[in-house]
PDB file of C-alpha atoms in Angstrom:
ATOM      1  CA  MET A   1       6.212  99.932  12.396  1.00  0.00           C
ATOM      2  CA  THR A   2       7.003  96.451  11.131  1.00  0.00           C
ATOM      3  CA  HIS A   3      10.016  95.627   9.040  1.00  0.00           C
ATOM      4  CA  THR A   4      10.497  92.848   6.579  1.00  0.00           C
ATOM      5  CA  LYS A   5      13.063  90.200   7.441  1.00  0.00           C
ATOM      6  CA  GLU A   6      15.397  91.627   4.798  1.00  0.00           C
ATOM      7  CA  GLU A   7      15.095  95.161   6.218  1.00  0.00           C
ATOM      8  CA  PHE A   8      15.841  93.837   9.707  1.00  0.00           C
ATOM      9  CA  ILE A   9      18.898  91.914   8.467  1.00  0.00           C
ATOM     10  CA  ASN A  10      20.231  94.935   6.573  1.00  0.00           C
ATOM     11  CA  ALA A  11      19.633  97.233   9.546  1.00  0.00           C
ATOM     12  CA  LEU A  12      21.510  94.846  11.849  1.00  0.00           C
ATOM     13  CA  LYS A  13      24.340  94.527   9.307  1.00  0.00           C
ATOM     14  CA  ASP A  14      24.680  98.303   9.348  1.00  0.00           C
ATOM     15  CA  ARG A  15      24.373  98.472  13.121  1.00  0.00           C
ATOM     16  CA  THR A  16      27.118  95.892  13.681  1.00  0.00           C
ATOM     17  CA  LYS A  17      29.326  97.687  11.140  1.00  0.00           C
ATOM     18  CA  GLN A  18      28.792 100.992  12.969  1.00  0.00           C
ATOM     19  CA  PHE A  19      29.694  99.217  16.217  1.00  0.00           C
ATOM     20  CA  VAL A  20      33.014  98.224  14.646  1.00  0.00           C
ATOM     21  CA  LEU A  21      33.679 101.760  13.376  1.00  0.00           C
ATOM     22  CA  ARG A  22      32.898 103.253  16.781  1.00  0.00           C
ATOM     23  CA  SER A  23      35.162 100.647  18.387  1.00  0.00           C
ATOM     24  CA  ILE A  24      38.017 101.735  16.116  1.00  0.00           C
ATOM     25  CA  LYS A  25      37.508 105.328  17.247  1.00  0.00           C
ATOM     26  CA  LEU A  26      37.571 104.214  20.879  1.00  0.00           C
ATOM     27  CA  PHE A  27      40.740 102.195  20.287  1.00  0.00           C
ATOM     28  CA  ARG A  28      42.408 105.269  18.779  1.00  0.00           C
ATOM     29  CA  ALA A  29      41.445 107.291  21.877  1.00  0.00           C
ATOM     30  CA  LEU A  30      43.102 104.886  24.312  1.00  0.00           C
ATOM     31  CA  PRO A  31      46.189 106.115  26.157  1.00  0.00           C
ATOM     32  CA  SER A  32      49.545 104.839  24.908  1.00  0.00           C
ATOM     33  CA  SER A  33      50.312 102.727  28.007  1.00  0.00           C
ATOM     34  CA  GLU A  34      51.314  99.094  27.576  1.00  0.00           C
ATOM     35  CA  GLU A  35      48.193  97.735  29.295  1.00  0.00           C
ATOM     36  CA  ALA A  36      45.894  99.995  27.269  1.00  0.00           C
ATOM     37  CA  ARG A  37      47.549  98.763  24.078  1.00  0.00           C
ATOM     38  CA  ILE A  38      47.180  95.088  25.044  1.00  0.00           C
ATOM     39  CA  ILE A  39      43.596  95.359  26.315  1.00  0.00           C
ATOM     40  CA  GLY A  40      42.697  97.657  23.428  1.00  0.00           C
ATOM     41  CA  LYS A  41      43.870  95.095  20.867  1.00  0.00           C
ATOM     42  CA  GLN A  42      41.818  92.370  22.561  1.00  0.00           C
ATOM     43  CA  PHE A  43      38.771  94.654  22.508  1.00  0.00           C
ATOM     44  CA  LEU A  44      39.250  95.693  18.891  1.00  0.00           C
ATOM     45  CA  ARG A  45      39.661  92.073  17.792  1.00  0.00           C
ATOM     46  CA  SER A  46      36.407  90.957  19.416  1.00  0.00           C
ATOM     47  CA  ALA A  47      34.462  94.091  18.424  1.00  0.00           C
ATOM     48  CA  SER A  48      35.488  93.829  14.770  1.00  0.00           C
ATOM     49  CA  SER A  49      34.574  90.156  14.838  1.00  0.00           C
ATOM     50  CA  VAL A  50      30.975  91.080  15.724  1.00  0.00           C
ATOM     51  CA  GLY A  51      30.476  92.875  12.415  1.00  0.00           C
ATOM     52  CA  ALA A  52      32.437  90.407  10.312  1.00  0.00           C
ATOM     53  CA  ASN A  53      30.765  87.346  11.776  1.00  0.00           C
ATOM     54  CA  TYR A  54      27.273  88.802  11.507  1.00  0.00           C
ATOM     55  CA  ARG A  55      27.872  89.186   7.779  1.00  0.00           C
ATOM     56  CA  ALA A  56      28.886  85.515   7.723  1.00  0.00           C
ATOM     57  CA  VAL A  57      25.640  84.652   9.547  1.00  0.00           C
ATOM     58  CA  CYS A  58      23.722  86.301   6.705  1.00  0.00           C
ATOM     59  CA  ARG A  59      25.497  84.063   4.170  1.00  0.00           C
ATOM     60  CA  ALA A  60      24.951  80.807   6.068  1.00  0.00           C
ATOM     61  CA  ARG A  61      24.067  77.908   3.781  1.00  0.00           C
ATOM     62  CA  SER A  62      22.149  75.848   6.337  1.00  0.00           C
ATOM     63  CA  ASN A  63      20.348  76.203   9.661  1.00  0.00           C
ATOM     64  CA  LYS A  64      23.224  74.429  11.393  1.00  0.00           C
ATOM     65  CA  GLU A  65      25.788  76.823   9.903  1.00  0.00           C
ATOM     66  CA  PHE A  66      23.528  79.798  10.728  1.00  0.00           C
ATOM     67  CA  PHE A  67      23.303  78.744  14.383  1.00  0.00           C
ATOM     68  CA  ALA A  68      27.060  78.097  14.645  1.00  0.00           C
ATOM     69  CA  LYS A  69      28.032  81.433  13.119  1.00  0.00           C
ATOM     70  CA  LEU A  70      25.419  83.286  15.148  1.00  0.00           C
ATOM     71  CA  SER A  71      26.808  81.653  18.303  1.00  0.00           C
ATOM     72  CA  ILE A  72      30.272  82.991  17.454  1.00  0.00           C
ATOM     73  CA  THR A  73      28.812  86.468  16.953  1.00  0.00           C
ATOM     74  CA  VAL A  74      27.077  86.304  20.355  1.00  0.00           C
ATOM     75  CA  GLU A  75      30.335  85.227  22.026  1.00  0.00           C
ATOM     76  CA  GLU A  76      32.312  88.036  20.370  1.00  0.00           C
ATOM     77  CA  ALA A  77      29.721  90.669  21.338  1.00  0.00           C
ATOM     78  CA  ASP A  78      29.832  89.451  24.931  1.00  0.00           C
ATOM     79  CA  GLU A  79      33.646  89.467  24.905  1.00  0.00           C
ATOM     80  CA  SER A  80      33.629  93.035  23.561  1.00  0.00           C
ATOM     81  CA  LEU A  81      31.495  94.095  26.518  1.00  0.00           C
ATOM     82  CA  PHE A  82      33.908  92.329  28.868  1.00  0.00           C
ATOM     83  CA  TRP A  83      36.862  94.291  27.502  1.00  0.00           C
ATOM     84  CA  LEU A  84      34.905  97.548  27.763  1.00  0.00           C
ATOM     85  CA  GLU A  85      34.262  96.732  31.425  1.00  0.00           C
ATOM     86  CA  ILE A  86      37.994  96.065  31.917  1.00  0.00           C
ATOM     87  CA  ILE A  87      38.911  99.348  30.203  1.00  0.00           C
ATOM     88  CA  SER A  88      36.576 101.167  32.599  1.00  0.00           C
ATOM     89  CA  GLU A  89      37.241  99.271  35.827  1.00  0.00           C
ATOM     90  CA  SER A  90      41.023  99.384  35.383  1.00  0.00           C
ATOM     91  CA  GLY A  91      40.891 103.149  34.975  1.00  0.00           C
ATOM     92  CA  ILE A  92      42.216 103.143  31.391  1.00  0.00           C
ATOM     93  CA  LEU A  93      39.214 105.291  30.377  1.00  0.00           C
ATOM     94  CA  PRO A  94      36.361 106.652  32.491  1.00  0.00           C
ATOM     95  CA  LEU A  95      32.977 104.951  32.244  1.00  0.00           C
ATOM     96  CA  GLU A  96      31.399 108.134  30.838  1.00  0.00           C
ATOM     97  CA  LYS A  97      33.508 107.739  27.678  1.00  0.00           C
ATOM     98  CA  LEU A  98      32.365 104.127  27.278  1.00  0.00           C
ATOM     99  CA  ASN A  99      28.678 104.235  28.249  1.00  0.00           C
ATOM    100  CA  SER A 100      27.248 104.852  24.784  1.00  0.00           C
ATOM    101  CA  LEU A 101      29.291 102.110  23.115  1.00  0.00           C
ATOM    102  CA  MET A 102      28.578  99.700  25.983  1.00  0.00           C
ATOM    103  CA  LYS A 103      24.840 100.360  25.654  1.00  0.00           C
ATOM    104  CA  GLU A 104      24.981  99.681  21.912  1.00  0.00           C
ATOM    105  CA  GLY A 105      26.993  96.501  22.508  1.00  0.00           C
ATOM    106  CA  GLU A 106      24.437  95.307  25.061  1.00  0.00           C
ATOM    107  CA  GLU A 107      21.559  95.961  22.657  1.00  0.00           C
ATOM    108  CA  ILE A 108      23.326  94.137  19.815  1.00  0.00           C
ATOM    109  CA  LEU A 109      24.059  91.226  22.172  1.00  0.00           C
ATOM    110  CA  LYS A 110      20.379  91.023  23.190  1.00  0.00           C
ATOM    111  CA  ILE A 111      19.229  91.015  19.561  1.00  0.00           C
ATOM    112  CA  LEU A 112      21.754  88.355  18.541  1.00  0.00           C
ATOM    113  CA  SER A 113      21.013  86.192  21.603  1.00  0.00           C
ATOM    114  CA  LYS A 114      17.291  86.357  20.901  1.00  0.00           C
ATOM    115  CA  ALA A 115      17.870  85.414  17.250  1.00  0.00           C
ATOM    116  CA  ARG A 116      20.025  82.480  18.344  1.00  0.00           C
ATOM    117  CA  GLY A 117      17.373  81.326  20.803  1.00  0.00           C
ATOM    118  CA  SER A 118      14.636  81.413  18.192  1.00  0.00           C
ATOM    119  CA  SER A 119      16.780  79.652  15.580  1.00  0.00           C
ATOM    120  CA  SER A 120      17.400  76.597  17.754  1.00  0.00           C
ATOM    121  CA  HIS A 121      13.768  75.465  17.686  1.00  0.00           C
TER     122      HIS A 121
END
C-alpha cells in the first residue's frame, strides 16, 4: 500500500507525538531515586523534543531549514535511545519495561535518518 507524501508526514507526526506520550508515561513510572529523577528528566527532554522538532521540520521554509531541523530531530531521537539504555543498564528499570519504547524509538530514528539522507542530495 502506497501513501501520499502528506499521509506519510501526518502519520509520522502522530507517531512522534505518541512517542512523546509514551515517554511521559515511562517517566511517571520511574522510581523516586535521585538518579532516576535526573536521568528521567534528561530522557523526557530529548524524547519530547523528537515530537516538537518533527513538527518544526514539517513547517520548514527552505530545504536548508528542513535539513537543519531534521538533523536536530535525529540527534534528539538518538539521545532518547541513549537515555533509555542508561535507564536499563543502570538498573533503574528492567529492559523488559523499556523494550517496546526502545523499538519504537529505533524505528523513528531510522525513518528520520533516511529522510535526512535523502534530503541532502
